[in-house]
Amino acid sequence: MAYDPTKMADWQIAAEAEKAMPAPEEWRERLGLQKDEVIPYGRICKLDFRRIYERLKAKPDGKYIEVTAITPTPLGEGKTTVTMGLIEGLGKRGKNVGGAIRQPSGGPTFNIKGTAAGGGNALLIPMTEFSLGLTGDIDAITNAHNLCMVALTARLQHEFNYSDEELAKRNLRRLNIDPRRVEMRWAVDFCAQALRRIIIGLGGRMDGFMMESGFQISVSSELMAILAIATSLKDLRERIGQITVAYDKKGNPVTAEDLEVAGAMAAIMRNTINPTLCCTVEYQPVMVHAGPFANIAVGQSSIVADYLGLKMFDYHVTESGFGADIGFEKFWNVKCRISGLKPNVSVIVCTIRALKMHGGGPKVVPGRPIPEEYTKENLELVEKGFENLRHHIGIVKKSGIKPVVCINKFHTDTDAEVALVRKLVEQEGVRCAVGEHWLKGGEGALELADAVIDACEEEVEFKYLYPVDMPLRQKVELLAREVYGADGVSWTPEAEEKAKAFESDPKYKDYYVMMVKTHLSLSHNPDWKGVPKGWVLPIRDILLFSGAKFLCPMAGTISLMPGTGSDPAFRRIDIDPETGLVKGLF
């Protein structure tokens, strides 16, 4: 029986659904797991990746389903809601189904966007635990990241204060770190713009080395990116050691291994390799694992969770961050390349609201009332905005996948608007389904589930956009033209110098291109909606994530530390002091 989301807030639906939520021991029985493969954490549990995968690795993989979207409004278009709804719909069809999504950051949870649990009757539970830290993976990443910064800043102080002889007495060699070339910052999992740039080391010679520093949000840490792509605990440990923390005064990288802190960082993160098991409000299993930035890092839940899901379920659903130009592109050319997995189908989420925005509708601003153009019928805006959806369909088709489009239906959408989008999608030779899972749960996702089941039976000639050994600038040019629709790429002198250096060093030949750009436009400019024409992608810098093996060309101004808005979610979050129930999460 579906709850009434028109009268109940998400946190209220979650509280009701959690009353009958399976306990860890029930999940063990339902999923056919052995006793030592389930690690209880109160009402939820982690799954022991190594033990389960070793036991099931010879089993054939299930169907692999990815969920992406068109270019979203700043409010988001409900990818997680669709992911939960699709899992529920497949469950209603009697399929053995599960999924994997990212863990939400405290930044958006307490800010404007809210948590990433879906909504209405397509919601992940337990919502409070999911939204407020779960089993501690982000805390572990924050602590490991900051321990690395402690190791770096302490080493700078000691090398400044002591001679080579004194360092040798302490069993240390001089790393000759250049304090002007420190690549890492401190980490905290909030949107704290006041900490973007700070001065540390004020005081005497024993109080640290005075230098400029700063903070980044924890989910932008390279450690989070590594957790998302690591294929084993051994792989995780090796990648941590290869992180470039700073450079020495000759321009050579100083790694976490050089600082002799990588082992301790891995020790803090040892349990993060195991996904956490949650579920939908209709009690289908959903793993939560990793939460990397999508417009800087890979923007996916983990490879480890996909490995497990494809062995445990006949249908495994995962989700990519933002639109197909960012999330799906990285899923396609990076995540699948590392994992060796090939998807069966990709679902593209669209909303009438987003299509109207791309068709020329008024600006959508988080925290402010949505203009009436988005709640009243306007077929002209919808048809003009369809160009953005058509472009995203084309991106997915380039991978060899024929996508399924899901119209995530809002109660303000009219039948005529929905019918127009369906007609335009079908003219592209693509399946289209209307999703009413927010209102009706799995019953409202049956059309989507059927379309996905049918699509999974088709052969997929999956192919990458470029070979891994293509030179960096050629890869960026190809991505700009084929994925974003740009006329070409321009490089600042500094960025081009870096690109040439990376191309000439064999060490970087197998590194992955991880584009950095806004998610609010196909271009680098968030104000350019629809499908911008006649523009060039500007690359101003290249970030190096040497543990993850990412080269990150930066287009536009993306910050590693977002800011908190004037009407953040934390103003409405509280507890019931009698029951301890958390209210106000959304």
Short mmCIF file of C-alpha atoms in Angstrom, two decimals, residues 98-327:
data_model
loop_
_atom_site.label_atom_id
_atom_site.label_comp_id
_atom_site.label_asym_id
_atom_site.label_seq_id
_atom_site.Cartn_x
_atom_site.Cartn_y
_atom_site.Cartn_z
CA GLY A 98 18.75 -4.65 -6.24
CA GLY A 99 20.82 -1.57 -6.75
CA ALA A 100 23.65 0.70 -5.67
CA ILE A 101 23.70 4.46 -5.14
CA ARG A 102 26.11 7.02 -3.73
CA GLN A 103 26.26 8.08 -0.10
CA PRO A 104 25.06 11.68 0.35
CA SER A 105 27.40 14.37 1.59
CA GLY A 106 26.59 16.46 4.62
CA GLY A 107 27.16 19.50 2.40
CA PRO A 108 23.94 19.28 0.33
CA THR A 109 22.02 17.45 3.11
CA PHE A 110 22.26 20.52 5.35
CA ASN A 111 22.23 23.05 2.50
CA ILE A 112 19.83 23.76 -0.38
CA LYS A 113 19.57 20.49 -2.27
CA GLY A 114 18.89 18.13 0.62
CA THR A 115 19.82 14.48 0.88
CA ALA A 116 19.85 12.08 -2.07
CA ALA A 117 17.37 9.47 -0.85
CA GLY A 118 14.80 9.84 -3.63
CA GLY A 119 11.34 10.91 -2.58
CA GLY A 120 7.70 10.05 -2.00
CA ASN A 121 7.08 6.33 -2.48
CA ALA A 122 10.39 5.94 -4.32
CA LEU A 123 12.51 6.53 -1.26
CA LEU A 124 15.53 4.88 0.35
CA ILE A 125 15.40 3.93 4.02
CA PRO A 126 16.48 4.24 6.77
CA MET A 127 16.46 7.86 5.67
CA THR A 128 17.92 9.36 8.84
CA GLU A 129 20.92 7.03 8.95
CA PHE A 130 21.42 7.40 5.18
CA SER A 131 21.40 11.19 5.43
CA LEU A 132 23.45 11.58 8.63
CA GLY A 133 26.60 9.56 8.12
CA LEU A 134 25.37 5.97 7.69
CA THR A 135 28.14 3.59 8.83
CA GLY A 136 30.87 6.22 8.85
CA ASP A 137 32.56 5.94 5.44
CA ILE A 138 32.69 9.71 4.86
CA ASP A 139 34.00 10.23 8.41
CA ALA A 140 36.73 7.68 7.76
CA ILE A 141 37.67 9.39 4.50
CA THR A 142 37.71 12.79 6.22
CA ASN A 143 39.98 11.46 8.97
CA ALA A 144 42.33 9.68 6.58
CA HIS A 145 42.52 12.78 4.37
CA ASN A 146 43.28 15.06 7.32
CA LEU A 147 45.84 12.63 8.73
CA CYS A 148 47.68 13.00 5.43
CA MET A 149 47.61 16.78 5.85
CA VAL A 150 48.90 16.38 9.43
CA ALA A 151 51.77 14.26 8.09
CA LEU A 152 52.57 16.87 5.45
CA THR A 153 52.43 19.95 7.69
CA ALA A 154 54.37 18.25 10.49
CA ARG A 155 57.07 17.20 8.01
CA LEU A 156 57.30 20.76 6.68
CA GLN A 157 57.82 22.07 10.21
CA HIS A 158 60.47 19.48 11.08
CA GLU A 159 62.38 19.99 7.84
CA PHE A 160 62.31 23.75 8.44
CA ASN A 161 63.51 23.43 12.05
CA TYR A 162 66.09 20.62 11.79
CA SER A 163 69.27 19.94 9.87
CA ASP A 164 69.75 16.79 7.80
CA GLU A 165 71.72 15.31 10.69
CA GLU A 166 68.91 15.99 13.16
CA LEU A 167 66.36 14.52 10.76
CA ALA A 168 68.50 11.40 10.35
CA LYS A 169 68.51 10.90 14.14
CA ARG A 170 64.71 10.72 13.87
CA ASN A 171 64.98 8.26 10.99
CA LEU A 172 63.74 10.88 8.51
CA ARG A 173 65.17 11.96 5.16
CA ARG A 174 64.66 15.45 3.81
CA LEU A 175 61.81 15.49 1.29
CA ASN A 176 62.49 19.16 0.48
CA ILE A 177 58.77 19.91 0.18
CA ASP A 178 57.86 23.15 -1.58
CA PRO A 179 55.22 24.86 0.63
CA ARG A 180 54.01 26.80 -2.44
CA ARG A 181 53.11 23.57 -4.23
CA VAL A 182 50.89 21.71 -1.76
CA GLU A 183 48.16 19.97 -3.77
CA MET A 184 45.88 18.85 -0.94
CA ARG A 185 43.76 20.88 1.45
CA TRP A 186 42.07 20.00 4.71
CA ALA A 187 38.65 18.30 4.51
CA VAL A 188 35.29 18.84 6.20
CA ASP A 189 31.95 17.52 4.97
CA PHE A 190 30.02 20.77 4.97
CA CYS A 191 29.63 23.65 2.52
CA ALA A 192 31.97 26.04 4.34
CA GLN A 193 32.97 28.84 1.96
CA ALA A 194 34.73 30.74 4.77
CA LEU A 195 37.36 27.96 4.86
CA ARG A 196 38.25 27.96 1.16
CA ARG A 197 41.44 29.95 1.79
CA ILE A 198 43.11 30.16 5.20
CA ILE A 199 46.53 30.78 6.76
CA ILE A 200 47.92 28.04 9.00
CA GLY A 201 51.01 27.74 11.20
CA LEU A 202 50.68 31.06 13.04
CA GLY A 203 52.76 31.16 16.21
CA GLY A 204 56.26 30.00 17.06
CA ARG A 205 58.62 27.51 15.43
CA MET A 206 56.88 24.59 17.14
CA ASP A 207 53.41 25.61 15.95
CA GLY A 208 53.77 24.52 12.36
CA PHE A 209 55.00 26.14 9.18
CA MET A 210 53.14 29.35 8.27
CA MET A 211 51.61 29.04 4.82
CA GLU A 212 48.40 29.48 2.86
CA SER A 213 46.08 26.49 2.96
CA GLY A 214 42.37 25.79 2.74
CA PHE A 215 39.55 23.27 3.02
CA GLN A 216 37.70 21.16 0.50
CA ILE A 217 34.46 19.28 1.04
CA SER A 218 35.18 15.66 2.03
CA VAL A 219 33.42 14.11 -0.97
CA SER A 220 35.80 15.99 -3.28
CA SER A 221 38.77 14.21 -1.67
CA GLU A 222 40.79 11.97 -3.94
CA LEU A 223 40.27 9.28 -1.30
CA MET A 224 36.55 9.26 -2.13
CA ALA A 225 37.34 8.98 -5.84
CA ILE A 226 39.66 6.07 -5.08
CA LEU A 227 36.99 4.29 -3.02
CA ALA A 228 34.61 4.53 -5.97
CA ILE A 229 37.01 2.90 -8.45
CA ALA A 230 39.01 0.50 -6.24
CA THR A 231 38.45 -3.13 -7.17
CA SER A 232 39.83 -4.63 -3.95
CA LEU A 233 41.34 -3.70 -0.59
CA LYS A 234 44.80 -4.26 -2.12
CA ASP A 235 43.98 -1.88 -4.95
CA LEU A 236 42.67 0.69 -2.45
CA ARG A 237 45.89 0.52 -0.41
CA GLU A 238 48.15 0.86 -3.46
CA ARG A 239 46.21 3.84 -4.83
CA ILE A 240 46.33 5.67 -1.48
CA GLY A 241 50.11 5.41 -1.49
CA GLN A 242 50.31 6.97 -4.97
CA ILE A 243 48.40 10.16 -4.08
CA THR A 244 50.42 13.29 -4.91
CA VAL A 245 50.20 15.42 -1.76
CA ALA A 246 52.71 18.10 -2.79
CA TYR A 247 55.81 18.67 -4.92
CA ASP A 248 59.40 19.12 -3.82
CA LYS A 249 61.48 22.14 -4.78
CA LYS A 250 62.70 20.39 -7.92
CA GLY A 251 59.15 19.68 -9.09
CA ASN A 252 59.07 15.99 -8.17
CA PRO A 253 55.88 14.61 -6.60
CA VAL A 254 55.73 13.93 -2.86
CA THR A 255 53.29 11.09 -2.27
CA ALA A 256 51.43 9.74 0.75
CA GLU A 257 53.87 6.81 0.61
CA ASP A 258 56.82 9.23 0.78
CA LEU A 259 55.27 10.75 3.91
CA GLU A 260 54.93 7.23 5.38
CA VAL A 261 51.26 7.88 6.14
CA ALA A 262 49.58 5.78 3.44
CA GLY A 263 49.39 2.65 5.61
CA ALA A 264 47.71 4.52 8.46
CA MET A 265 45.29 6.15 6.01
CA ALA A 266 44.36 2.73 4.66
CA ALA A 267 43.91 1.46 8.21
CA ILE A 268 41.39 4.22 8.92
CA MET A 269 39.58 3.38 5.66
CA ARG A 270 39.76 -0.42 5.99
CA ASN A 271 36.01 -0.87 6.52
CA THR A 272 34.98 1.54 3.78
CA ILE A 273 35.61 -1.16 1.15
CA ASN A 274 32.39 -2.89 2.28
CA PRO A 275 29.08 -1.45 0.95
CA THR A 276 26.26 -0.62 3.36
CA LEU A 277 22.92 -2.35 2.77
CA CYS A 278 19.76 -0.22 2.86
CA CYS A 279 16.45 -0.67 1.01
CA THR A 280 13.53 1.05 -0.70
CA VAL A 281 10.29 1.76 1.15
CA GLU A 282 8.99 -1.40 -0.57
CA TYR A 283 11.94 -3.35 0.90
CA GLN A 284 14.07 -4.11 -2.16
CA PRO A 285 17.81 -4.17 -1.30
CA VAL A 286 19.96 -1.17 -2.24
CA MET A 287 23.66 -0.86 -1.47
CA VAL A 288 25.08 2.54 -0.59
CA HIS A 289 28.76 2.94 -1.34
CA ALA A 290 31.07 5.88 -2.08
CA GLY A 291 29.98 9.42 -2.91
CA PRO A 292 32.50 11.19 -5.16
CA PHE A 293 31.86 14.56 -6.81
CA ALA A 294 30.42 14.18 -10.31
CA ASN A 295 31.71 17.44 -11.76
CA ILE A 296 35.28 16.81 -10.55
CA ALA A 297 35.61 13.09 -9.85
CA VAL A 298 33.82 10.05 -11.29
CA GLY A 299 30.37 10.72 -9.80
CA GLN A 300 29.38 7.08 -9.33
CA SER A 301 28.71 4.60 -6.59
CA SER A 302 31.48 2.03 -6.37
CA ILE A 303 32.74 -0.64 -8.71
CA VAL A 304 32.78 -2.95 -5.68
CA ALA A 305 29.00 -2.50 -5.21
CA ASP A 306 28.41 -3.23 -8.91
CA TYR A 307 30.56 -6.38 -8.70
CA LEU A 308 28.43 -7.59 -5.78
CA GLY A 309 25.10 -6.50 -7.23
CA LEU A 310 25.65 -8.26 -10.54
CA LYS A 311 26.32 -11.52 -8.67
CA MET A 312 23.54 -11.18 -6.08
CA PHE A 313 20.73 -9.86 -8.32
CA ASP A 314 19.30 -10.72 -11.73
CA TYR A 315 18.79 -6.99 -12.32
CA HIS A 316 21.26 -4.53 -10.81
CA VAL A 317 20.48 -0.80 -11.05
CA THR A 318 23.07 1.93 -10.51
CA GLU A 319 23.09 5.69 -10.98
CA SER A 320 25.44 8.31 -12.40
CA GLY A 321 25.70 11.88 -11.17
CA PHE A 322 24.14 14.78 -13.10
CA GLY A 323 23.38 14.59 -16.85
CA ALA A 324 24.65 12.17 -19.47
CA ASP A 325 27.32 14.69 -20.56
CA ILE A 326 29.02 14.29 -17.17
CA GLY A 327 27.82 11.24 -15.22
#
